[in-house]
PDB file of C-alpha atoms in Angstrom:
ATOM      1  CA  MET A1410     -13.284 -65.259  95.785  1.00 44.00           C
ATOM      2  CA  ALA A1411     -12.415 -62.260  97.930  1.00 44.00           C
ATOM      3  CA  GLY A1412      -8.888 -60.973  98.084  1.00 47.00           C
ATOM      4  CA  GLY A1413      -7.910 -61.798  94.509  1.00 51.00           C
ATOM      5  CA  ALA A1414      -5.800 -59.569  92.350  1.00 51.00           C
ATOM      6  CA  GLN A1415      -8.770 -58.328  90.327  1.00 47.00           C
ATOM      7  CA  PHE A1416     -10.138 -56.493  93.378  1.00 48.00           C
ATOM      8  CA  THR A1417      -7.037 -54.333  93.747  1.00 52.00           C
ATOM      9  CA  PRO A1418      -7.538 -50.980  92.003  1.00 51.00           C
ATOM     10  CA  ALA A1419      -4.765 -50.254  89.536  1.00 52.00           C
ATOM     11  CA  ASP A1420      -3.601 -46.682  89.668  1.00 53.00           C
ATOM     12  CA  THR A1421      -1.799 -45.282  86.677  1.00 49.00           C
ATOM     13  CA  GLU A1422       1.490 -44.690  88.468  1.00 54.00           C
ATOM     14  CA  SER A1423       2.132 -48.177  89.898  1.00 48.00           C
ATOM     15  CA  ARG A1424       0.717 -50.336  87.120  1.00 56.00           C
ATOM     16  CA  TYR A1425       3.673 -49.649  84.845  1.00 52.00           C
ATOM     17  CA  GLU A1426       6.290 -50.802  87.342  1.00 75.00           C
ATOM     18  CA  VAL A1427       6.173 -54.404  86.151  1.00 72.00           C
ATOM     19  CA  PHE A1428       9.947 -54.608  85.952  1.00 78.00           C
ATOM     20  CA  HIS A1429      10.294 -54.007  89.699  1.00 81.00           C
ATOM     21  CA  THR A1430      10.531 -57.107  91.865  1.00 81.00           C
ATOM     22  CA  ASP A1431       7.827 -55.921  94.256  1.00 80.00           C
ATOM     23  CA  CYS A1432       5.174 -55.466  91.532  1.00 81.00           C
ATOM     24  CA  ALA A1433       2.137 -57.657  92.335  1.00 79.00           C
ATOM     25  CA  ALA A1434       1.445 -58.211  88.644  1.00 84.00           C
ATOM     26  CA  ARG A1435       4.707 -60.152  88.285  1.00 83.00           C
ATOM     27  CA  ASP A1436       3.432 -62.945  90.533  1.00 84.00           C
ATOM     28  CA  VAL A1437       0.158 -63.198  88.627  1.00 86.00           C
ATOM     29  CA  VAL A1438       1.964 -63.257  85.274  1.00 87.00           C
ATOM     30  CA  GLY A1439       4.280 -65.931  86.670  1.00 84.00           C
ATOM     31  CA  HIS A1440       1.324 -68.108  87.674  1.00 88.00           C
ATOM     32  CA  VAL A1441      -0.473 -67.571  84.351  1.00 89.00           C
ATOM     33  CA  THR A1442       2.587 -68.380  82.259  1.00 83.00           C
ATOM     34  CA  SER A1443       3.844 -71.217  84.421  1.00 86.00           C
ATOM     35  CA  ARG A1444       4.254 -74.628  82.850  1.00 89.00           C
ATOM     36  CA  TRP A1445       0.775 -75.726  83.967  1.00 95.00           C
ATOM     37  CA  GLY A1446      -1.062 -72.479  84.692  1.00 95.00           C
ATOM     38  CA  ILE A1447      -1.567 -71.671  81.040  1.00 95.00           C
ATOM     39  CA  TRP A1448      -3.098 -75.108  80.364  1.00 96.00           C
ATOM     40  CA  VAL A1449      -5.433 -74.825  83.361  1.00 97.00           C
ATOM     41  CA  LEU A1450      -6.705 -71.480  82.081  1.00 97.00           C
ATOM     42  CA  ILE A1451      -7.133 -72.750  78.514  1.00 95.00           C
ATOM     43  CA  SER A1452      -8.959 -75.874  79.757  1.00 96.00           C
ATOM     44  CA  LEU A1453     -11.367 -73.799  81.843  1.00 97.00           C
ATOM     45  CA  GLN A1454     -12.061 -71.430  78.938  1.00 93.00           C
ATOM     46  CA  ARG A1455     -14.472 -73.999  77.480  1.00 90.00           C
ATOM     47  CA  ASN A1456     -16.438 -74.778  80.651  1.00 94.00           C
ATOM     48  CA  ASP A1457     -16.246 -75.348  84.405  1.00 97.00           C
ATOM     49  CA  LEU A1458     -14.509 -78.593  85.355  1.00 97.00           C
ATOM     50  CA  ARG A1459     -14.012 -80.779  88.381  1.00 97.00           C
ATOM     51  CA  PHE A1460     -10.518 -81.558  89.624  1.00 95.00           C
ATOM     52  CA  TYR A1461     -10.360 -85.005  88.023  1.00 94.00           C
ATOM     53  CA  GLU A1462     -11.701 -83.633  84.709  1.00 96.00           C
ATOM     54  CA  LEU A1463      -8.935 -81.041  84.678  1.00 96.00           C
ATOM     55  CA  ARG A1464      -6.353 -83.712  85.478  1.00 96.00           C
ATOM     56  CA  GLU A1465      -7.582 -85.844  82.579  1.00 96.00           C
ATOM     57  CA  SER A1466      -7.747 -82.932  80.135  1.00 95.00           C
ATOM     58  CA  ILE A1467      -4.153 -81.796  80.803  1.00 96.00           C
ATOM     59  CA  GLN A1468      -1.930 -84.718  79.875  1.00 95.00           C
ATOM     60  CA  GLY A1469       1.280 -85.046  81.860  1.00 96.00           C
ATOM     61  CA  ILE A1470       0.227 -83.021  84.907  1.00 96.00           C
ATOM     62  CA  SER A1471       0.491 -84.655  88.316  1.00 96.00           C
ATOM     63  CA  GLU A1472      -2.158 -84.230  90.985  1.00 96.00           C
ATOM     64  CA  LYS A1473       0.356 -82.304  93.076  1.00 97.00           C
ATOM     65  CA  MET A1474       1.188 -79.823  90.300  1.00 96.00           C
ATOM     66  CA  LEU A1475      -2.472 -79.407  89.387  1.00 97.00           C
ATOM     67  CA  ALA A1476      -3.354 -78.685  93.007  1.00 97.00           C
ATOM     68  CA  GLN A1477      -0.506 -76.157  93.308  1.00 96.00           C
ATOM     69  CA  SER A1478      -1.458 -74.437  90.058  1.00 97.00           C
ATOM     70  CA  LEU A1479      -5.116 -74.266  91.017  1.00 97.00           C
ATOM     71  CA  ARG A1480      -4.295 -72.899  94.463  1.00 97.00           C
ATOM     72  CA  ALA A1481      -2.152 -70.105  92.970  1.00 95.00           C
ATOM     73  CA  LEU A1482      -4.730 -69.200  90.314  1.00 97.00           C
ATOM     74  CA  VAL A1483      -7.544 -69.114  92.891  1.00 97.00           C
ATOM     75  CA  GLN A1484      -5.422 -66.896  95.149  1.00 96.00           C
ATOM     76  CA  ASP A1485      -4.740 -64.566  92.193  1.00 95.00           C
ATOM     77  CA  GLY A1486      -8.487 -64.285  91.533  1.00 96.00           C
ATOM     78  CA  LEU A1487      -8.292 -65.867  88.079  1.00 96.00           C
ATOM     79  CA  ILE A1488     -10.390 -68.924  88.901  1.00 98.00           C
ATOM     80  CA  TRP A1489     -13.043 -69.751  91.490  1.00 98.00           C
ATOM     81  CA  ARG A1490     -13.365 -72.945  93.489  1.00 98.00           C
ATOM     82  CA  GLN A1491     -16.643 -74.471  94.665  1.00 97.00           C
ATOM     83  CA  VAL A1492     -16.748 -77.412  97.065  1.00 96.00           C
ATOM     84  CA  GLU A1493     -19.875 -79.552  97.249  1.00 94.00           C
ATOM     85  CA  PRO A1494     -20.225 -81.190 100.675  1.00 92.00           C
ATOM     86  CA  THR A1495     -20.455 -84.786  99.516  1.00 92.00           C
ATOM     87  CA  THR A1496     -18.379 -87.817 100.408  1.00 91.00           C
ATOM     88  CA  PRO A1497     -15.845 -87.485  98.906  1.00 89.00           C
ATOM     89  CA  PRO A1498     -16.160 -83.714  98.333  1.00 90.00           C
ATOM     90  CA  GLN A1499     -16.706 -82.671  94.720  1.00 93.00           C
ATOM     91  CA  VAL A1500     -14.641 -79.624  93.807  1.00 95.00           C
ATOM     92  CA  THR A1501     -15.464 -77.612  90.696  1.00 97.00           C
ATOM     93  CA  TYR A1502     -13.314 -74.859  89.166  1.00 98.00           C
ATOM     94  CA  GLY A1503     -14.192 -72.115  86.710  1.00 98.00           C
ATOM     95  CA  LEU A1504     -12.902 -68.811  85.421  1.00 98.00           C
ATOM     96  CA  THR A1505     -13.696 -65.520  87.093  1.00 97.00           C
ATOM     97  CA  GLU A1506     -14.284 -62.455  84.931  1.00 97.00           C
ATOM     98  CA  PHE A1507     -10.610 -61.587  85.441  1.00 96.00           C
ATOM     99  CA  GLY A1508      -9.660 -65.136  84.436  1.00 96.00           C
ATOM    100  CA  ARG A1509     -11.714 -64.892  81.237  1.00 97.00           C
ATOM    101  CA  ASP A1510     -10.006 -61.610  80.342  1.00 96.00           C
ATOM    102  CA  VAL A1511      -6.603 -63.211  80.846  1.00 95.00           C
ATOM    103  CA  SER A1512      -7.333 -66.584  79.222  1.00 95.00           C
ATOM    104  CA  GLU A1513      -8.920 -65.325  75.995  1.00 95.00           C
ATOM    105  CA  PRO A1514      -5.619 -64.059  74.554  1.00 94.00           C
ATOM    106  CA  LEU A1515      -3.939 -67.306  75.647  1.00 93.00           C
ATOM    107  CA  VAL A1516      -6.486 -69.330  73.671  1.00 92.00           C
ATOM    108  CA  GLU A1517      -5.974 -67.039  70.683  1.00 93.00           C
ATOM    109  CA  LEU A1518      -2.188 -67.436  70.979  1.00 92.00           C
ATOM    110  CA  PHE A1519      -2.534 -71.222  71.128  1.00 90.00           C
ATOM    111  CA  ASP A1520      -4.860 -71.154  68.082  1.00 91.00           C
ATOM    112  CA  ARG A1521      -2.423 -69.001  66.110  1.00 92.00           C
ATOM    113  CA  ILE A1522       0.473 -71.338  66.918  1.00 92.00           C
ATOM    114  CA  THR A1523      -1.427 -74.494  66.014  1.00 90.00           C
ATOM    115  CA  ARG A1524      -2.602 -72.984  62.695  1.00 90.00           C
ATOM    116  CA  ARG A1525       1.062 -72.414  61.748  1.00 90.00           C
ATOM    117  CA  LEU A1526       2.314 -75.862  62.697  1.00 88.00           C
ATOM    118  CA  ALA A1527       2.413 -78.559  60.067  1.00 74.00           C
ATOM    119  CA  PRO A1528      -0.041 -81.382  60.737  1.00 76.00           C
ATOM    120  CA  THR A1529       1.550 -84.437  62.318  1.00 71.00           C
ATOM    121  CA  ALA A1530       1.238 -87.845  60.758  1.00 59.00           C
ATOM    122  CA  GLY A1531      -0.610 -90.162  62.853  1.00 56.00           C
TER     123      GLY A1531
END
């Protein structure tokens, strides 16, 4: 988990430069709000999941896109990855403290949207 974005101290001067292309926060925001990143974070808000459980919980995501999203979110320090040395290896993912801070408003946003939508027939 070392090297993630949450370990970089934010000084007051540089943290407001989010509109500059070299701002590190832009990459993290891009990964969080990507097509699949948001769903990974919301799925992990409930509990830690293995790769295949994540794939099943997020309908429409390919293994390739899930792997790419997970890799980016781990690198950003939003989620952790634990590999159990079995055959085949079992890989579990969960939210870091930083990931929980970021995902809570996403869950709230999703809840607000779904409360406003009319129920579908079905």
